[in-house]
Coordinates of C-alpha atoms in Angstrom, one line a residue:
M1 CA -109.5 133.3 -83.6
N2 CA -106.4 131.2 -84.2
K3 CA -107.5 128.5 -86.7
P4 CA -107.4 129.3 -90.5
M5 CA -110.4 130.3 -92.5
G6 CA -108.7 130.0 -95.9
A7 CA -110.7 127.5 -97.9
Y8 CA -114.3 127.6 -96.6
L9 CA -117.0 125.3 -97.9
V10 CA -120.8 126.3 -97.7
T11 CA -122.8 123.2 -98.3
Q12 CA -125.8 123.2 -100.6
S13 CA -127.1 119.7 -101.7
N14 CA -128.9 121.0 -104.8
R15 CA -125.7 122.2 -106.3
S16 CA -123.8 118.8 -105.8
R17 CA -124.8 117.1 -109.0
G18 CA -126.6 114.3 -107.3
R19 CA -123.8 113.6 -104.7
S20 CA -124.7 113.8 -100.9
T21 CA -123.7 116.6 -98.8
R22 CA -121.8 114.0 -96.7
E23 CA -119.8 112.9 -99.7
I24 CA -119.0 116.6 -100.6
V25 CA -117.9 117.2 -97.1
D26 CA -115.5 114.1 -96.9
A27 CA -114.1 115.1 -100.2
A28 CA -113.4 118.7 -99.1
I29 CA -111.9 117.4 -95.8
D30 CA -109.6 115.2 -98.1
G31 CA -108.7 118.3 -100.0
G32 CA -107.7 120.3 -96.9
V33 CA -110.7 122.5 -96.3
D34 CA -110.4 124.8 -93.3
V35 CA -114.1 125.4 -92.5
V36 CA -117.4 123.7 -93.4
Q37 CA -120.6 125.7 -93.0
L38 CA -123.8 123.8 -93.1
R39 CA -126.4 125.6 -95.2
E40 CA -129.0 123.3 -96.7
K41 CA -131.9 125.9 -96.7
H42 CA -134.3 123.6 -98.4
A43 CA -133.9 120.9 -95.7
T44 CA -136.4 120.5 -92.8
A45 CA -135.1 121.2 -89.2
R46 CA -135.1 117.5 -88.5
E47 CA -133.1 116.7 -91.6
R48 CA -130.7 119.6 -90.9
Y49 CA -130.1 118.3 -87.4
A50 CA -129.4 114.8 -88.6
L51 CA -126.9 116.1 -91.2
A52 CA -125.3 118.6 -88.8
R53 CA -124.9 115.9 -86.1
D54 CA -123.1 113.6 -88.8
I55 CA -120.9 116.5 -90.2
R56 CA -119.9 117.5 -86.7
K57 CA -118.4 114.2 -86.1
R58 CA -116.6 114.2 -89.6
T59 CA -115.2 117.7 -89.0
W60 CA -114.3 117.0 -85.3
D61 CA -112.2 114.0 -86.4
A62 CA -110.5 116.1 -88.9
D63 CA -110.0 119.1 -86.9
V64 CA -111.9 121.2 -89.3
T65 CA -114.0 124.1 -88.0
F66 CA -117.8 123.6 -88.3
V67 CA -120.5 126.3 -88.2
V68 CA -124.2 126.1 -88.9
N69 CA -125.9 128.6 -91.1
D70 CA -128.6 130.6 -89.5
R71 CA -129.8 128.1 -87.0
V72 CA -128.5 128.7 -83.5
D73 CA -130.5 125.9 -81.9
T74 CA -129.0 123.4 -84.4
A75 CA -125.5 124.6 -83.6
V76 CA -126.3 124.1 -79.8
A77 CA -127.7 120.7 -80.4
V78 CA -124.9 119.2 -82.3
G79 CA -121.9 121.1 -80.4
A80 CA -120.9 123.0 -83.5
D81 CA -118.0 125.4 -83.3
G82 CA -120.3 128.2 -84.1
V83 CA -122.9 129.8 -86.2
H84 CA -123.0 132.2 -89.3
L85 CA -126.0 134.8 -89.3
G86 CA -127.5 137.0 -92.0
D87 CA -129.8 139.9 -91.9
D88 CA -132.9 137.8 -91.0
D89 CA -131.4 135.9 -88.3
L90 CA -130.8 136.4 -84.5
P91 CA -128.8 139.4 -83.7
V92 CA -125.2 138.6 -83.0
G93 CA -125.5 139.5 -79.4
V94 CA -128.3 137.2 -78.8
A95 CA -126.6 134.3 -80.5
R96 CA -123.4 135.0 -78.4
D97 CA -125.7 134.9 -75.1
I98 CA -127.1 131.5 -76.2
L99 CA -123.8 130.0 -77.5
G100 CA -121.4 131.4 -74.9
P101 CA -118.1 133.3 -75.2
D102 CA -116.0 130.5 -76.9
A103 CA -118.3 129.8 -79.9
L104 CA -117.6 131.5 -83.2
V105 CA -120.3 133.9 -84.3
G106 CA -120.1 135.1 -88.0
R107 CA -122.2 137.7 -89.8
S108 CA -122.8 138.4 -93.4
V109 CA -122.1 142.0 -94.5
S110 CA -121.8 143.8 -97.8
T111 CA -120.8 147.3 -96.6
V112 CA -118.3 149.0 -94.4
E113 CA -120.9 150.2 -92.2
G114 CA -122.4 146.8 -91.8
A115 CA -119.1 145.3 -91.1
R116 CA -118.3 147.8 -88.3
A117 CA -121.8 147.3 -86.8
A118 CA -121.3 143.5 -86.8
V119 CA -117.9 143.7 -85.2
D120 CA -119.1 146.2 -82.5
A121 CA -122.0 143.7 -81.8
G122 CA -119.4 141.0 -81.3
A123 CA -119.1 139.0 -84.4
D124 CA -115.9 136.9 -84.6
Y125 CA -115.4 137.0 -88.4
L126 CA -117.3 138.4 -91.4
G127 CA -118.6 136.8 -94.6
V128 CA -118.4 139.6 -97.2
G129 CA -120.1 139.5 -100.5
A130 CA -121.4 138.8 -103.0
V131 CA -117.9 139.7 -104.5
F132 CA -118.8 138.6 -108.0
E133 CA -122.0 137.5 -109.6
T134 CA -123.3 134.3 -108.2
S135 CA -126.4 131.9 -108.8
S136 CA -126.0 130.2 -105.3
K137 CA -128.6 132.5 -103.8
E138 CA -132.1 133.2 -104.9
T139 CA -132.8 136.9 -105.0
A140 CA -131.5 139.6 -107.3
E141 CA -130.7 141.7 -104.2
E142 CA -128.4 139.1 -102.8
E143 CA -126.6 138.7 -106.1
T144 CA -125.4 142.4 -106.4
E145 CA -121.7 142.4 -106.9
I146 CA -119.7 144.4 -104.3
G147 CA -116.4 143.9 -106.1
L148 CA -112.9 143.8 -104.8
E149 CA -112.8 147.3 -103.9
T150 CA -115.4 146.8 -101.0
V151 CA -113.4 143.6 -99.9
E152 CA -110.5 145.8 -99.3
S153 CA -112.5 148.5 -97.8
V154 CA -114.1 146.1 -95.2
A155 CA -110.7 144.4 -94.5
N156 CA -109.1 147.7 -93.8
A157 CA -112.0 148.8 -91.5
V158 CA -112.1 145.9 -89.1
D159 CA -109.9 143.7 -87.0
V160 CA -111.6 140.4 -87.4
P161 CA -111.1 137.8 -90.2
V162 CA -112.8 138.6 -93.4
V163 CA -114.1 135.7 -95.6
A164 CA -115.1 136.8 -99.0
I165 CA -118.1 135.0 -100.8
G166 CA -119.8 135.1 -104.1
G167 CA -118.8 133.8 -107.5
I168 CA -115.4 132.9 -106.2
T169 CA -113.4 130.1 -107.9
P170 CA -109.8 128.7 -107.8
E171 CA -109.1 131.1 -110.7
N172 CA -110.1 134.2 -109.0
A173 CA -109.6 133.5 -105.3
E174 CA -105.9 134.8 -105.3
D175 CA -107.1 138.2 -106.4
V176 CA -109.7 138.3 -103.7
V177 CA -107.3 137.3 -101.0
A178 CA -104.9 139.9 -102.4
A179 CA -107.5 142.4 -101.9
G180 CA -107.5 141.7 -98.2
A181 CA -109.7 138.7 -97.5
D182 CA -108.4 136.1 -95.0
G183 CA -110.2 133.3 -96.9
V184 CA -112.8 132.6 -99.4
A185 CA -116.1 130.8 -99.0
V186 CA -117.5 128.9 -101.9
V187 CA -120.6 126.7 -102.7
S188 CA -120.5 125.6 -106.3
A189 CA -116.7 125.8 -106.8
I190 CA -116.5 122.7 -104.6
T191 CA -119.9 121.1 -104.5
A192 CA -120.4 121.1 -108.4
A193 CA -116.6 120.3 -109.3
D194 CA -116.0 117.1 -111.0
D195 CA -113.4 116.3 -108.3
P196 CA -114.5 118.2 -105.1
A197 CA -111.2 117.3 -103.3
A198 CA -109.1 118.5 -106.1
A199 CA -111.2 121.6 -106.4
T200 CA -110.7 122.3 -102.6
R201 CA -106.8 121.8 -103.0
E202 CA -106.8 124.3 -105.8
L203 CA -108.8 126.8 -103.7
A204 CA -106.4 126.5 -100.8
A205 CA -103.4 126.8 -103.0
A206 CA -104.8 130.2 -104.6
V207 CA -105.7 131.5 -101.0
E208 CA -102.0 130.7 -100.0
R209 CA -100.8 132.5 -103.2
G210 CA -102.8 135.5 -102.5
G211 CA -101.3 135.8 -98.9
G212 CA -104.3 134.5 -96.9
R213 CA -104.4 132.1 -94.1

């Protein structure tokens, strides 16, 4: 995987202070985002498809990587670069069979064992978290902090890019990348910012200071 994953936006419209996901994505692109992941868990499949189709065009024009959260069918339908999978989604190998060898398949993990299993199954990159406490997910289990030590352990255990997620801000992103992450994925740090474009620039700068890409 040659394109950078440094500043990684995960969309979530109920965190955007009344602004549309399209507005947030445009601002993040202006700010130099590397990856956009369409999440929008509360949208219907039809709504998510319409939004994904629109964002695919915006990211394509800007040469920004675009992945769809969970939904392999939506990723196929809009020609996304790939999909990001969690514990309740299709297995990595099944997603690969559907999407083909050139698609990106990411996998969420929180342990070294899970990271190794995901890579063995064919994951191209890992989303590792939650690093710090976060309110962007909805169950206590998902909000458990794994800390910088686990980020470092996972990064040392695998040879694919590691994207840290969970409670990350421009203020702490440098430390997260210095611990071994190749990039940082955020929801509120961009979507809820007063100026999402400026927040994206700050996040990207912090990643660069930490030594990420």
